[in-house]
PDB file of C-alpha atoms in Angstrom:
ATOM      1  CA  MET A   1       8.028 -15.814  -4.436  1.00 57.00           C
ATOM      2  CA  PRO A   2       5.027 -18.473  -2.921  1.00 62.00           C
ATOM      3  CA  ARG A   3       2.140 -18.623  -2.353  1.00 62.00           C
ATOM      4  CA  VAL A   4       1.202 -19.168   1.839  1.00 57.00           C
ATOM      5  CA  ARG A   5      -2.724 -18.162   2.019  1.00 63.00           C
ATOM      6  CA  ARG A   6      -3.928 -16.799   5.261  1.00 68.00           C
ATOM      7  CA  THR A   7      -0.850 -15.713   6.468  1.00 70.00           C
ATOM      8  CA  VAL A   8       0.702 -12.672   6.882  1.00 67.00           C
ATOM      9  CA  ARG A   9       4.523 -11.003   6.089  1.00 71.00           C
ATOM     10  CA  ILE A  10       5.214  -7.259   6.468  1.00 72.00           C
ATOM     11  CA  VAL A  11       8.946  -7.828   4.686  1.00 76.00           C
ATOM     12  CA  GLY A  12      10.116  -4.086   3.927  1.00 83.00           C
ATOM     13  CA  ILE A  13       9.689  -0.145   5.493  1.00 86.00           C
ATOM     14  CA  GLY A  14       8.898   3.114   3.476  1.00 88.00           C
ATOM     15  CA  LEU A  15       9.452   5.789   5.703  1.00 88.00           C
ATOM     16  CA  THR A  16       8.834   9.339   3.742  1.00 88.00           C
ATOM     17  CA  GLU A  17       9.730  12.885   5.095  1.00 86.00           C
ATOM     18  CA  LEU A  18       7.735  14.308   8.421  1.00 85.00           C
ATOM     19  CA  GLY A  19       6.642  17.808   8.633  1.00 85.00           C
ATOM     20  CA  LYS A  20       5.008  20.377   6.314  1.00 86.00           C
ATOM     21  CA  LEU A  21       6.704  18.831   3.270  1.00 84.00           C
ATOM     22  CA  HIS A  22       3.184  20.488   1.215  1.00 88.00           C
ATOM     23  CA  THR A  23       3.101  17.153  -0.642  1.00 87.00           C
ATOM     24  CA  PRO A  24      -0.273  14.880  -1.071  1.00 84.00           C
ATOM     25  CA  ALA A  25      -0.808  11.852   0.831  1.00 80.00           C
ATOM     26  CA  SER A  26      -1.223   9.415  -1.780  1.00 81.00           C
ATOM     27  CA  ALA A  27       2.092  10.642  -3.217  1.00 86.00           C
ATOM     28  CA  LEU A  28       4.060  10.214   0.214  1.00 86.00           C
ATOM     29  CA  GLY A  29       1.742   6.986  -0.100  1.00 84.00           C
ATOM     30  CA  GLN A  30       3.741   5.948  -3.313  1.00 88.00           C
ATOM     31  CA  GLN A  31       6.872   6.581  -1.543  1.00 91.00           C
ATOM     32  CA  ALA A  32       6.366   4.617   1.627  1.00 89.00           C
ATOM     33  CA  LEU A  33       5.141   1.628  -0.887  1.00 89.00           C
ATOM     34  CA  HIS A  34       8.513   1.970  -3.505  1.00 91.00           C
ATOM     35  CA  LYS A  35      10.224   2.068  -0.456  1.00 92.00           C
ATOM     36  CA  ALA A  36       9.642  -0.871   1.593  1.00 90.00           C
ATOM     37  CA  LEU A  37      10.097  -2.492  -1.742  1.00 91.00           C
ATOM     38  CA  LYS A  38      13.240  -1.689  -1.911  1.00 92.00           C
ATOM     39  CA  SER A  39      14.582  -2.266   1.849  1.00 91.00           C
ATOM     40  CA  ALA A  40      12.738  -6.111   1.020  1.00 90.00           C
ATOM     41  CA  GLY A  41      14.495  -6.642  -2.473  1.00 91.00           C
ATOM     42  CA  LEU A  42      11.259  -6.727  -4.082  1.00 90.00           C
ATOM     43  CA  GLU A  43       9.045  -5.542  -7.125  1.00 91.00           C
ATOM     44  CA  MET A  44       5.923  -4.184  -7.503  1.00 89.00           C
ATOM     45  CA  SER A  45       4.685  -7.305  -9.073  1.00 88.00           C
ATOM     46  CA  ASP A  46       5.581  -9.933  -6.134  1.00 88.00           C
ATOM     47  CA  LEU A  47       3.429  -8.034  -4.437  1.00 86.00           C
ATOM     48  CA  ASP A  48       0.042  -9.912  -3.812  1.00 86.00           C
ATOM     49  CA  GLY A  49      -1.768  -8.159  -1.304  1.00 84.00           C
ATOM     50  CA  LEU A  50      -1.497  -3.989   0.295  1.00 85.00           C
ATOM     51  CA  ILE A  51      -3.170  -3.651   3.411  1.00 82.00           C
ATOM     52  CA  ALA A  52      -3.720   0.441   3.717  1.00 81.00           C
ATOM     53  CA  VAL A  53      -5.211   3.537   6.329  1.00 79.00           C
ATOM     54  CA  PRO A  54      -6.859   6.301   5.306  1.00 77.00           C
ATOM     55  CA  SER A  55      -5.277   9.793   5.530  1.00 73.00           C
ATOM     56  CA  LEU A  56      -6.985  11.900   7.478  1.00 71.00           C
ATOM     57  CA  SER A  57      -5.509  15.098   5.544  1.00 70.00           C
ATOM     58  CA  THR A  58      -6.742  13.451   2.150  1.00 69.00           C
ATOM     59  CA  PRO A  59      -8.918  10.776   2.901  1.00 68.00           C
ATOM     60  CA  ARG A  60     -10.092   8.821   0.037  1.00 72.00           C
ATOM     61  CA  PHE A  61     -12.849   5.593   0.229  1.00 73.00           C
ATOM     62  CA  MET A  62     -10.737   2.864   0.301  1.00 81.00           C
ATOM     63  CA  GLU A  63      -7.713   3.994   0.594  1.00 80.00           C
ATOM     64  CA  ALA A  64      -6.488   0.842  -0.181  1.00 82.00           C
ATOM     65  CA  HIS A  65      -7.759   0.149  -4.301  1.00 84.00           C
ATOM     66  CA  SER A  66      -6.578   3.935  -4.849  1.00 85.00           C
ATOM     67  CA  ILE A  67      -2.351   3.001  -3.881  1.00 84.00           C
ATOM     68  CA  ALA A  68      -3.108   0.492  -5.615  1.00 87.00           C
ATOM     69  CA  THR A  69      -4.389   1.663  -9.095  1.00 89.00           C
ATOM     70  CA  GLU A  70      -1.941   4.280  -8.387  1.00 86.00           C
ATOM     71  CA  ALA A  71       1.064   1.227  -8.111  1.00 87.00           C
ATOM     72  CA  LYS A  72      -0.302  -0.591 -10.952  1.00 89.00           C
ATOM     73  CA  LEU A  73      -1.508  -2.553  -9.037  1.00 87.00           C
ATOM     74  CA  LEU A  74      -4.776  -3.038 -10.028  1.00 88.00           C
ATOM     75  CA  PRO A  75      -6.998  -4.622 -11.603  1.00 89.00           C
ATOM     76  CA  SER A  76      -5.539  -8.210 -10.881  1.00 88.00           C
ATOM     77  CA  ARG A  77      -7.411 -11.163  -9.945  1.00 87.00           C
ATOM     78  CA  SER A  78      -4.477 -12.055  -8.178  1.00 87.00           C
ATOM     79  CA  VAL A  79      -3.848  -8.937  -5.641  1.00 88.00           C
ATOM     80  CA  ARG A  80      -6.354  -8.455  -2.558  1.00 88.00           C
ATOM     81  CA  VAL A  81      -6.559  -4.910  -1.123  1.00 87.00           C
ATOM     82  CA  ARG A  82      -8.093  -4.387   2.373  1.00 87.00           C
ATOM     83  CA  THR A  83      -7.981  -0.283   4.059  1.00 85.00           C
ATOM     84  CA  ILE A  84      -8.367  -0.506   7.492  1.00 85.00           C
ATOM     85  CA  ASP A  85     -10.494   1.980   8.844  1.00 79.00           C
ATOM     86  CA  THR A  86      -8.919   3.747  11.961  1.00 74.00           C
ATOM     87  CA  GLY A  87     -11.013   5.901  14.708  1.00 69.00           C
ATOM     88  CA  GLY A  88     -12.302   7.067  17.957  1.00 62.00           C
ATOM     89  CA  ALA A  89     -15.034   7.819  19.838  1.00 57.00           C
TER      90      ALA A  89
END
C-alpha cells in the first residue's frame, strides 16, 4: 500500500454489539479494529496509523497506544498513534 503523507483515510468500519455486554472496553476496541480491517480488506500490517478516543468505562492514559500495543502494531517506528481526548465542561 503506497504511503501518502498528511492524508487520512477511513477505509473500514468496525461495529461491536451494544448494551450490557460485560466485556471490557479494550476488548471491544480490539473487536472493532479487526472488523474495520476486515471490512476494508486490509491486514494489520497495512496500517501505518491509529487514532482512538478514550473509553469512559475504563479510562486509560494514551488509549491509542494501548490498543496499538495489544494489536501488536507497536513498537514500530513506521506506525503513528494518537489519542484524541473528548469531553465537555
